[in-house]
mmCIF file of C-alpha atoms in Angstrom:
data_model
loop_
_atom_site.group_PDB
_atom_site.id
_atom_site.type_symbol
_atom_site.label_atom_id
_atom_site.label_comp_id
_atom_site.label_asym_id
_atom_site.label_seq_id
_atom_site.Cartn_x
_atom_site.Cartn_y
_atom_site.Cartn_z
ATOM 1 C CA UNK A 140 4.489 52.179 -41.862
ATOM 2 C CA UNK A 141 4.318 50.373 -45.115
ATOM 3 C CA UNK A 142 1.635 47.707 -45.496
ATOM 4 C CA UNK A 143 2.323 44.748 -48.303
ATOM 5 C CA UNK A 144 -0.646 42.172 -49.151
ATOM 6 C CA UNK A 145 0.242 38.861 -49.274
ATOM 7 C CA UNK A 146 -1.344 36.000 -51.258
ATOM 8 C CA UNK A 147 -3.416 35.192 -48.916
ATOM 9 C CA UNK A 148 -4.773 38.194 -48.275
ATOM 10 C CA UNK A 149 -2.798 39.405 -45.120
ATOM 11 C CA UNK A 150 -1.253 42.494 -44.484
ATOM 12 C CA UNK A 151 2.236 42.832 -43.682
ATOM 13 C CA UNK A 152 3.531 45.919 -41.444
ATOM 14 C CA UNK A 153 6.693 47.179 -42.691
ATOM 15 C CA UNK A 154 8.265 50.507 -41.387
ATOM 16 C CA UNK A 155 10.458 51.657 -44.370
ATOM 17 C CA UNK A 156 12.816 54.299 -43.470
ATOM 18 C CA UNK A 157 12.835 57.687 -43.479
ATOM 19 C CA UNK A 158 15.492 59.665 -45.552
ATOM 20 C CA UNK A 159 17.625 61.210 -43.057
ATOM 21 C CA UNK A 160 18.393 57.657 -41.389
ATOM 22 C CA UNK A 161 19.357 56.476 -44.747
ATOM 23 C CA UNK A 162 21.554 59.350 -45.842
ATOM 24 C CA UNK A 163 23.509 59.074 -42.548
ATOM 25 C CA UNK A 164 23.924 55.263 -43.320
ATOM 26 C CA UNK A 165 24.771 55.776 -47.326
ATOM 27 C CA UNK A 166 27.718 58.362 -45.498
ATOM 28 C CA UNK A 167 28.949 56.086 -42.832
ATOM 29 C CA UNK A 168 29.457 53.506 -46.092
ATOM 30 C CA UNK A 169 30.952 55.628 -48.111
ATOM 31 C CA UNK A 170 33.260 56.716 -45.695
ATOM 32 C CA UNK A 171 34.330 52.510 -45.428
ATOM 33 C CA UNK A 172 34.321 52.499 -49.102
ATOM 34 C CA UNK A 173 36.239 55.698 -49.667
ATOM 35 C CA UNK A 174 38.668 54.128 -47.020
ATOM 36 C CA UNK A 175 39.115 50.932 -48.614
ATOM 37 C CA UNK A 176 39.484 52.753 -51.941
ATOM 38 C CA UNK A 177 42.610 54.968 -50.578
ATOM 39 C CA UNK A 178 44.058 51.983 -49.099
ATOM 40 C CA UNK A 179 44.111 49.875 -52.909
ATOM 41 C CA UNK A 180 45.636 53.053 -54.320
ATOM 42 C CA UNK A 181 48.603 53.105 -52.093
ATOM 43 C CA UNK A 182 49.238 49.425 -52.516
ATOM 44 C CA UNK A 183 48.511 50.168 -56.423
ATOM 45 C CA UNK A 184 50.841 52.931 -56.543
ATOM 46 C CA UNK A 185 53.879 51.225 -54.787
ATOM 47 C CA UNK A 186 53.747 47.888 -56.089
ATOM 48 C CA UNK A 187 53.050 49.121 -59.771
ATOM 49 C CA UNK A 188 55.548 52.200 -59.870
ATOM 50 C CA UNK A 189 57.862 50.856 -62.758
ATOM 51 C CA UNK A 190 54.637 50.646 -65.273
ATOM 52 C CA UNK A 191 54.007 53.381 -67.327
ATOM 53 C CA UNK A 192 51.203 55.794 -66.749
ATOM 54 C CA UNK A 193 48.514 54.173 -68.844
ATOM 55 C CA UNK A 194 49.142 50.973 -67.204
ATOM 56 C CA UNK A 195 48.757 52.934 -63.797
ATOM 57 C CA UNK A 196 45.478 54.918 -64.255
ATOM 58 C CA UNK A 197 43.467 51.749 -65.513
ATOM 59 C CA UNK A 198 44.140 49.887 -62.430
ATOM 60 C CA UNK A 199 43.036 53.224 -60.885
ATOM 61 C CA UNK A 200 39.876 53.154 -62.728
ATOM 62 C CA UNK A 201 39.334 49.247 -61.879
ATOM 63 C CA UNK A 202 39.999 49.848 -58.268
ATOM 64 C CA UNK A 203 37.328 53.166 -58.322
ATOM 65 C CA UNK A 204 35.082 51.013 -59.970
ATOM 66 C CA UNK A 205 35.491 48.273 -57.958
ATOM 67 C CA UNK A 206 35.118 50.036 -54.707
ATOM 68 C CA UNK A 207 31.783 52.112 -55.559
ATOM 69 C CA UNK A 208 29.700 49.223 -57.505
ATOM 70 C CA UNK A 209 31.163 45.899 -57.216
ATOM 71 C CA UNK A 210 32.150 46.364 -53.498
ATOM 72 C CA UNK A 211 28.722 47.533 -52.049
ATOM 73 C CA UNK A 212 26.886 45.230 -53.951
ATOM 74 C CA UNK A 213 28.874 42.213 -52.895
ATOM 75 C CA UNK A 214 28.490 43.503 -49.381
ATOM 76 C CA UNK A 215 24.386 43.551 -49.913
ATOM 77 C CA UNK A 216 24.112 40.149 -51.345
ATOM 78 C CA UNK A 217 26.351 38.425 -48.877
ATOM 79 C CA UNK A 218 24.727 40.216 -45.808
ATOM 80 C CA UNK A 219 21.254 40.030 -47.146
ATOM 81 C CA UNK A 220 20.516 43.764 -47.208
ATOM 82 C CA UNK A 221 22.472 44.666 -44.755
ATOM 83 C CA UNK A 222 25.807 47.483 -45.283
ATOM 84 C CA UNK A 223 27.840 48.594 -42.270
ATOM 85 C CA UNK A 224 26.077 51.930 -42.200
ATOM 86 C CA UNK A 225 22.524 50.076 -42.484
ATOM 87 C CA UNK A 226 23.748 47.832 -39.360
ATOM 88 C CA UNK A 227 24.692 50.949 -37.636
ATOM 89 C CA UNK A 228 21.296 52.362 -37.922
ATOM 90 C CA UNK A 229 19.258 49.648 -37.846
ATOM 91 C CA UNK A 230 18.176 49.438 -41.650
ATOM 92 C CA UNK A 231 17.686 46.420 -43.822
ATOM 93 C CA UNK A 232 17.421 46.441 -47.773
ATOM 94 C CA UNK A 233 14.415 43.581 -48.467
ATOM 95 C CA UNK A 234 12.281 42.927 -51.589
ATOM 96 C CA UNK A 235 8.742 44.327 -52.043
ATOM 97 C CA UNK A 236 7.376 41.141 -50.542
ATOM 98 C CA UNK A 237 9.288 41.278 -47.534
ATOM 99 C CA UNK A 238 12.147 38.671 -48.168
ATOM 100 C CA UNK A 239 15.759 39.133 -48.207
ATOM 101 C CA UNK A 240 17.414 40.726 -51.627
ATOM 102 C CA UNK A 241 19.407 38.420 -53.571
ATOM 103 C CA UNK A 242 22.560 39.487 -56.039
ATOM 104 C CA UNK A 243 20.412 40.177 -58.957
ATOM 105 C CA UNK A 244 18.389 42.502 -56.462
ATOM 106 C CA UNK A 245 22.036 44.296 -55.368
ATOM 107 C CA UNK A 246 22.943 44.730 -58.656
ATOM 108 C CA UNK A 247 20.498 46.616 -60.228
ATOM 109 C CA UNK A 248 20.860 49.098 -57.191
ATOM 110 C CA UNK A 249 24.541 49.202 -57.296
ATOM 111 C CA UNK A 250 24.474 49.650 -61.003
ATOM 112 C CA UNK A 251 21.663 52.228 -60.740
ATOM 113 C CA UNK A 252 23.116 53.648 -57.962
ATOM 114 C CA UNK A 253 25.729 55.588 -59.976
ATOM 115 C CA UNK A 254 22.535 57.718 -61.660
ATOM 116 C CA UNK A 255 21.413 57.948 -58.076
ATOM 117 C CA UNK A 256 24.269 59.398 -56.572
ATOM 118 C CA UNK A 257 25.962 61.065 -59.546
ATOM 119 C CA UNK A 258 24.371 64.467 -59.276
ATOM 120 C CA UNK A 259 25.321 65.512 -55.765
ATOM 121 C CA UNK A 260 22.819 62.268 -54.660
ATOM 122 C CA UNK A 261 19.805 64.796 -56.695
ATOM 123 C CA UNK A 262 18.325 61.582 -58.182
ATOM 124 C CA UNK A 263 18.231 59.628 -55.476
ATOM 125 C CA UNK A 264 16.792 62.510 -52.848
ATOM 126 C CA UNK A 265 14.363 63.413 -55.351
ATOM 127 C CA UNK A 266 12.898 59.869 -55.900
ATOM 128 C CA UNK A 267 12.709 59.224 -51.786
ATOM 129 C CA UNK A 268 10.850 62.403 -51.308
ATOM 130 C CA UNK A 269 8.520 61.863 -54.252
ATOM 131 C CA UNK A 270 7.781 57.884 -53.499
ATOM 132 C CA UNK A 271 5.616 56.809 -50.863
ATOM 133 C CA UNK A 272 7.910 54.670 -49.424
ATOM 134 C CA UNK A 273 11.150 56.355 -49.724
ATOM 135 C CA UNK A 274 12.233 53.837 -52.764
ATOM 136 C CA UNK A 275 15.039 55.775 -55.033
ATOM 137 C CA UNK A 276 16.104 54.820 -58.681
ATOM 138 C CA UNK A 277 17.592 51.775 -57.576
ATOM 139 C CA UNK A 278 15.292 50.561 -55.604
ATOM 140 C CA UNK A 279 12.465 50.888 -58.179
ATOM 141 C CA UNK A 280 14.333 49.455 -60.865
ATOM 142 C CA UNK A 281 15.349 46.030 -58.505
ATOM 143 C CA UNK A 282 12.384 45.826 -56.281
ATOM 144 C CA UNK A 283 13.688 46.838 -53.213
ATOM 145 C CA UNK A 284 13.100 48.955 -50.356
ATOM 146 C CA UNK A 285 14.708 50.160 -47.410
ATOM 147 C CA UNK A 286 13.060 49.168 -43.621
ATOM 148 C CA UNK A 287 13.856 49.233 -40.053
ATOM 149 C CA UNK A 288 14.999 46.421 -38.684
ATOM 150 C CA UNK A 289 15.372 47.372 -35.017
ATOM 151 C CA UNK A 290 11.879 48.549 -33.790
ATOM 152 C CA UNK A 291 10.948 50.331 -30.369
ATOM 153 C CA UNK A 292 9.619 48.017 -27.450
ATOM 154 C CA UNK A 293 6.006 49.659 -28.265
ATOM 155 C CA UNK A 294 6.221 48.842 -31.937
ATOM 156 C CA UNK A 295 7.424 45.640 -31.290
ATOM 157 C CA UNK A 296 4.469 44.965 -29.048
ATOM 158 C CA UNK A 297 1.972 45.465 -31.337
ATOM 159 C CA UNK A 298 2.918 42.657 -33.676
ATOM 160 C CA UNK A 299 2.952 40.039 -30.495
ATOM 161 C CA UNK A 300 -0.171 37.507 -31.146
ATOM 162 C CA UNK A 301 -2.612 37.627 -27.695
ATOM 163 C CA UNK A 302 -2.382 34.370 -26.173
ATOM 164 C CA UNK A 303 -5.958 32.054 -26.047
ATOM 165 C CA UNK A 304 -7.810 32.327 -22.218
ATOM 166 C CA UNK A 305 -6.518 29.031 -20.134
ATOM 167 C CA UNK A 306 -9.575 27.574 -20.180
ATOM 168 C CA UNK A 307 -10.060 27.264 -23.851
ATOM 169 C CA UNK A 308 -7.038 25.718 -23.904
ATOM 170 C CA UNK A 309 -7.823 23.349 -20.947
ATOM 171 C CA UNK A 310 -10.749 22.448 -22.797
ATOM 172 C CA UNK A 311 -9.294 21.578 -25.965
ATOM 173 C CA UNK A 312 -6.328 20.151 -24.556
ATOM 174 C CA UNK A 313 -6.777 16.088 -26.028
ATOM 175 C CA UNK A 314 -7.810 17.591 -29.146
ATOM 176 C CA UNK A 315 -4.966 19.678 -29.468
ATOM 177 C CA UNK A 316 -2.080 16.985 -28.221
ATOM 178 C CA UNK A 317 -3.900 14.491 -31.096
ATOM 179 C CA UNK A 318 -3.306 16.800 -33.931
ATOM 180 C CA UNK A 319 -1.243 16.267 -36.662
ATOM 181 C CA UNK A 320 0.750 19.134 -37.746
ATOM 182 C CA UNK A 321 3.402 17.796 -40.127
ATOM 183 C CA UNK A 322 1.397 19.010 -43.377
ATOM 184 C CA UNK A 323 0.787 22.655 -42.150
ATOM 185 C CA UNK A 324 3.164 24.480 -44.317
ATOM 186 C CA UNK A 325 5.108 27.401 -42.760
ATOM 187 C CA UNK A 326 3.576 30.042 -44.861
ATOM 188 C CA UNK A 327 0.353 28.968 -43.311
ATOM 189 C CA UNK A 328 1.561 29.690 -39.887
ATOM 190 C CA UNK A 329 2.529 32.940 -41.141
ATOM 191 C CA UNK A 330 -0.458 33.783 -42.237
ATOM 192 C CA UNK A 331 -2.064 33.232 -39.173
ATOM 193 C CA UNK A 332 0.475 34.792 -36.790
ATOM 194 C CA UNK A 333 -0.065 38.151 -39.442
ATOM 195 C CA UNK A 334 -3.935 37.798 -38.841
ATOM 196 C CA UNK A 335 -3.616 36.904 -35.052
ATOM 197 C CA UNK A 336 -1.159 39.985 -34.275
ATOM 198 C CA UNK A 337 -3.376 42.637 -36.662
ATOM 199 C CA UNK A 338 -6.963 41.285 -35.740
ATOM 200 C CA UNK A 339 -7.665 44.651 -33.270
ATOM 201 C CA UNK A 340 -6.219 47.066 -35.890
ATOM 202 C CA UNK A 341 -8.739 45.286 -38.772
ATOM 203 C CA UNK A 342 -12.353 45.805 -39.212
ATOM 204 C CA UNK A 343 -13.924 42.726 -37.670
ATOM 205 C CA UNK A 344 -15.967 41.296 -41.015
ATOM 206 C CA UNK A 345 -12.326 41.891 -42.443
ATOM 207 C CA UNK A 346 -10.839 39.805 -39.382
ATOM 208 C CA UNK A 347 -13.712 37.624 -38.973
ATOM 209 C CA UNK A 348 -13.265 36.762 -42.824
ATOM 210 C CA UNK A 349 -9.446 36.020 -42.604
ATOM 211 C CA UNK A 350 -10.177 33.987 -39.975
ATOM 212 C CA UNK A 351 -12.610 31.511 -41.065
ATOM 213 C CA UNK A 352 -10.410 31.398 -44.655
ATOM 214 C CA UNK A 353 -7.483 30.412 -42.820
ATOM 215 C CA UNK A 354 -8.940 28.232 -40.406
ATOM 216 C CA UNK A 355 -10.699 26.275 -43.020
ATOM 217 C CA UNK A 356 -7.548 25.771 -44.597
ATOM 218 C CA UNK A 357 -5.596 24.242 -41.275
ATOM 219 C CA UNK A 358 -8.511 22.510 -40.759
ATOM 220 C CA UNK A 359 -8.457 20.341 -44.399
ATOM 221 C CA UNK A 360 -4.679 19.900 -43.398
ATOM 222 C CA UNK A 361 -5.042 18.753 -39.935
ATOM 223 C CA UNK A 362 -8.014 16.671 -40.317
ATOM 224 C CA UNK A 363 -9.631 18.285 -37.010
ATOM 225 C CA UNK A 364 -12.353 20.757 -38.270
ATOM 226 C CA UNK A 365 -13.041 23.906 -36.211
ATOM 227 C CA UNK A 366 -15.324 22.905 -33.141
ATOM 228 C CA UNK A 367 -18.690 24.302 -33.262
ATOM 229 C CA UNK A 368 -19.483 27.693 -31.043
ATOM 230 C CA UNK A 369 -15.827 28.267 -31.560
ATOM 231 C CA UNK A 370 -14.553 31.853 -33.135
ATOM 232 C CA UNK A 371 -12.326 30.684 -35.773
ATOM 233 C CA UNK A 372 -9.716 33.465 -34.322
ATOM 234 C CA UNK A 373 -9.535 31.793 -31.499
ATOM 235 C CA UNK A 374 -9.405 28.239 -33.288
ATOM 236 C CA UNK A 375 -5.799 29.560 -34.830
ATOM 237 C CA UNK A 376 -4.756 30.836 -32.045
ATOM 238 C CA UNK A 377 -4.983 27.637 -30.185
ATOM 239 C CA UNK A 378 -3.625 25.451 -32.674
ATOM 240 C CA UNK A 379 -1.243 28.011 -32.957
ATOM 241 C CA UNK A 380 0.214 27.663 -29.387
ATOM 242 C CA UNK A 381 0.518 24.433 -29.581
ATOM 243 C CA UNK A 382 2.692 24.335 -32.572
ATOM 244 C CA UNK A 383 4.704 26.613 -30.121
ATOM 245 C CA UNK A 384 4.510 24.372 -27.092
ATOM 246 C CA UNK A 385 5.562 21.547 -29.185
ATOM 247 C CA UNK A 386 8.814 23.494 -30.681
ATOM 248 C CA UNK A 387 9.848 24.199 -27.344
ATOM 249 C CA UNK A 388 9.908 20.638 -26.246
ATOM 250 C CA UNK A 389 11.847 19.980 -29.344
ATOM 251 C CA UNK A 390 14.308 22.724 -28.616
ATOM 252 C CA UNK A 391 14.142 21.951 -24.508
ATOM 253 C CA UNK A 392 15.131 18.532 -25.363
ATOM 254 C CA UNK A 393 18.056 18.787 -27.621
ATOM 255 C CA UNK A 394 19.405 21.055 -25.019
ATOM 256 C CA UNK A 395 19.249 18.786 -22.460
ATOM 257 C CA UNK A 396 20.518 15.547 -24.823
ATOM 258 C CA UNK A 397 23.621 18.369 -25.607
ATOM 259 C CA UNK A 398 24.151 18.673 -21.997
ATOM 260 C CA UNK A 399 24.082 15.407 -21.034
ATOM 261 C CA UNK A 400 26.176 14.152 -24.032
ATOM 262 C CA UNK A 401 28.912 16.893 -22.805
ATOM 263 C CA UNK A 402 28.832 16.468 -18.802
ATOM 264 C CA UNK A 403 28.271 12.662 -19.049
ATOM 265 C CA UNK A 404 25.069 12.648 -16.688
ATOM 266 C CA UNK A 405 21.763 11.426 -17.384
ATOM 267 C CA UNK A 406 18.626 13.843 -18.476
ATOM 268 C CA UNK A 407 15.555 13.221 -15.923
ATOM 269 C CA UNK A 408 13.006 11.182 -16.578
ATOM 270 C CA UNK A 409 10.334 12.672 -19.048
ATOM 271 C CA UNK A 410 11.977 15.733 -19.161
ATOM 272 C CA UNK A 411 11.829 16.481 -23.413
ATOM 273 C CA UNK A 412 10.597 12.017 -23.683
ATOM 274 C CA UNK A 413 14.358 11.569 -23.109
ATOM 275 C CA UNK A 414 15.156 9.075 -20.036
ATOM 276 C CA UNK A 415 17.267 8.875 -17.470
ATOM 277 C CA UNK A 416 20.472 7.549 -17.380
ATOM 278 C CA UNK A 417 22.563 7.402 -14.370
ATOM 279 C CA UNK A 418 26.570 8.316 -14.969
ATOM 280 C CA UNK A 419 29.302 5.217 -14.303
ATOM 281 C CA UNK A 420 30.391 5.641 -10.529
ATOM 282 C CA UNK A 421 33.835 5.250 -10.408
ATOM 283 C CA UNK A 422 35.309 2.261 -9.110
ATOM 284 C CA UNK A 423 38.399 1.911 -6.419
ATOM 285 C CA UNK A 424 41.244 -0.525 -7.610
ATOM 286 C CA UNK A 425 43.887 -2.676 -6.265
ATOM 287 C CA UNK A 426 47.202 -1.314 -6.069
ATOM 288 C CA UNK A 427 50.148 -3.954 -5.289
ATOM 289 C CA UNK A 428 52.237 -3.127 -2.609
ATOM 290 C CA UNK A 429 50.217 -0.121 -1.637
ATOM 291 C CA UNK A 430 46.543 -1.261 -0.735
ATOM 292 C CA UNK A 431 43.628 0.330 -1.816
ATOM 293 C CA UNK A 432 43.444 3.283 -4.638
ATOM 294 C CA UNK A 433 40.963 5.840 -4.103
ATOM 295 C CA UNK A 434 38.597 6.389 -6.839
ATOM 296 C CA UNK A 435 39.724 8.728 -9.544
ATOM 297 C CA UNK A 436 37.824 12.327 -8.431
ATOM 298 C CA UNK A 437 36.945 13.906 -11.687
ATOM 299 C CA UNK A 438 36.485 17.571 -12.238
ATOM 300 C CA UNK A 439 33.013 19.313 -13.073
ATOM 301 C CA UNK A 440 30.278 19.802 -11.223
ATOM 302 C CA UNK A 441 28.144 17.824 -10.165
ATOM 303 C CA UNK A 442 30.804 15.060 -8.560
ATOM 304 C CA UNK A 443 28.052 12.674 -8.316
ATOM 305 C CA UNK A 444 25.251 11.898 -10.334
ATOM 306 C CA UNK A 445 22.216 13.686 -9.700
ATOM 307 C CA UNK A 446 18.941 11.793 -9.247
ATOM 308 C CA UNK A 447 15.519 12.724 -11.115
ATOM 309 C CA UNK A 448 13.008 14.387 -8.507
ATOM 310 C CA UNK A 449 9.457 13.183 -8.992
ATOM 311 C CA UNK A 450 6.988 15.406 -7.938
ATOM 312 C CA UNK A 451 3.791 13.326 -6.672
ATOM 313 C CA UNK A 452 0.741 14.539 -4.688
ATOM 314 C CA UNK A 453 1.150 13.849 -1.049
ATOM 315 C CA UNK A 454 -1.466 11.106 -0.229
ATOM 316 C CA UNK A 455 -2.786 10.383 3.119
ATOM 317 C CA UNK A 456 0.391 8.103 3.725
ATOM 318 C CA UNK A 457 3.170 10.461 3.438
ATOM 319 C CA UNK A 458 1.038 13.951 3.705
ATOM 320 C CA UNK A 459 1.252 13.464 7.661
ATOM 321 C CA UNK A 460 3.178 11.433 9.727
ATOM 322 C CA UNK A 461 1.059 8.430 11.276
ATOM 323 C CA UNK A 462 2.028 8.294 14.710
ATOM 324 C CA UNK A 463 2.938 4.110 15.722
ATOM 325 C CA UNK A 464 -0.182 2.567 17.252
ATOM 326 C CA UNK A 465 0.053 1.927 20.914
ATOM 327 C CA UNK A 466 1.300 -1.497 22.049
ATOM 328 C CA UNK A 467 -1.181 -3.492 24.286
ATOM 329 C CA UNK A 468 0.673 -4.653 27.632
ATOM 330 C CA UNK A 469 0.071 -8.223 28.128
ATOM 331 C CA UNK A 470 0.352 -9.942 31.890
ATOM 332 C CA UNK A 471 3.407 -10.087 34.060
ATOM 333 C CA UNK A 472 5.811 -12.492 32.480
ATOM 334 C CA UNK A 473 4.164 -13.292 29.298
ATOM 335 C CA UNK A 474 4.160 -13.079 25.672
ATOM 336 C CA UNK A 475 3.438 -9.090 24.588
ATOM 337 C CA UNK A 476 2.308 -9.746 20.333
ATOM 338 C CA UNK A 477 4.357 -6.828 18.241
ATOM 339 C CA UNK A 478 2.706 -3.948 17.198
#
């Protein structure tokens, strides 16, 4: 695993490939490229067979270049890092900070790559096997590096931020719903998810330190300072969760608004702050001569417009049934009152 430093001080876990995974995937690209070459030949060679032979070999020499520089690097920049043989394998080409390559990025390693791969690919095994993180020529000279994009379930699970204990969240719950989080920038939130995920691998001054640096921050930003007896950790991660909570009620309601806009039915009552709205029932007309039309049955499911459910707590009038009280029998031949 590669670690990178941010700017604000966090550590970024990268797992750069290995060598053999990125030889296999440099093959399975050349063999596209080489493919794609062949293919421009042929077409080459039979629609430019009355031209002499000069005229021939430097559209051969445009096509080879084309194919083994300006091909793989407009593949790179277009796909962000990402060949057919890195798809394949799960790679990803990415800057030294983590981001995605752009074209200047691809073409210093396309252009360098023909030093790389010149000598029976000697420069370019050479530089992998000397650099710590497997960078060749090419990747030195742009600022790259090759890492793995698709990680195992375990590795996965070790970036995953713990969740904050129920009650802490219970407890902060008004103070949480009140905040503002519009001026939080999103490279704060990064920071914090990096911190939150890595706090058991760190040295706890080291986490501990982070922490109160980065809660300080979203604390200036949100107005709501971190409440005292409070591990500043554990101030980020609630915050944290509720930006989540928040995003999906955002999402959860433009799903339903989608569904409702495309199915014609209303969205329940408070679901995502969106009310309900009860479809048009269609209505029977009068046919001369013939009586009565029936209504119009449309297709989809539901037919009829479904009605929001509110869930209440039973109260002592509908929890059990309340038997009727018994009715007093008055004297023969009168007046008995109602119950």
């Amino acid at each position: 695993m590669s670690e990178l430093v941010t700017g604000e001080a966090v550590v970024l876990g990268l797992r750069t490939a290995q060598l053999p995974s990125r030889a296999l995937a440099r093959l399975l690209d050349w063999v596209v490229y080489v493919m794609a070459y062949f293919i421009l030949s042929v077409g080459l060679m039979l629609g430019l067979s009355d031209l002499e032979m000069a005229a021939v070999m430097a559209f051969e020499i445009s096509v080879f270049v084309f194919c083994t520089v300006l091909l793989p690097v407009l593949v790179e920049t277009l796909s962000h890092g990402r060949s057919l043989g890195k798809v394949a394998l799960g790679l990803r080409v990415v800057r030294m900070d983590g981001g995605p390559i752009r074209f200047r990025h691809a073409l210093v390693r396309g252009l360098v790559g023909v030093i790389d791969f010149g000598l029976f690919a000697l420069p370019a095994v050479l530089s992998a096997l000397i650099s710590v993180k497997g960078r060749r020529l090419g990747d030195i000279f742009g600022g790259t590096m090759v890492v793995r994009e698709r990680l195992p379930q375990s590795a996965r699970d070790q970036g995953s931020v713990p969740p904050v204990p129920p009650q802490v969240m219970h407890a902060l719950g008004a103070d949480l719903v009140a905040l503002d989080l519009s001026a939080v920038p999103d490279g704060l939130w990064l920071s914090s998810r990096q911190v939150l995920s890595r706090m058991h691998e760190l040295d706890q001054p080291v986490a501990a330190g982070l922490g109160d640096r980065l809660a300080a921050d979203l604390a200036q930003r949100t107005g709501w300072p971190v409440p005292a007896g409070l591990p500043s950790l554990v101030y980020l991660g609630a915050v944290s969760m509720e930006r989540q909570r928040r995003e999906w009620e955002r999402a959860s309601a433009a799903a339903m608004a989608a569904y409702a806009a495309q199915t014609g039915y209303g969205v329940p009552a408070g679901y995502g702050g969106v009310p309900f709205q009860q479809a048009p029932v269609p209505v029977p007309t009068q046919v001369p001569g013939q009586g009565p039309a029936q209504p119009v049955r449309q297709l989809g499911y539901p037919q009829a417009p479904a009605q929001p459910v509110a869930f209440e707590k039973p109260t002592a009038s509908t929890a059990s049934p309340v038997p009727p009280a018994p009715v007093e029998s008055g004297p023969a031949g009168g007046f008995a009152p109602p119950a």
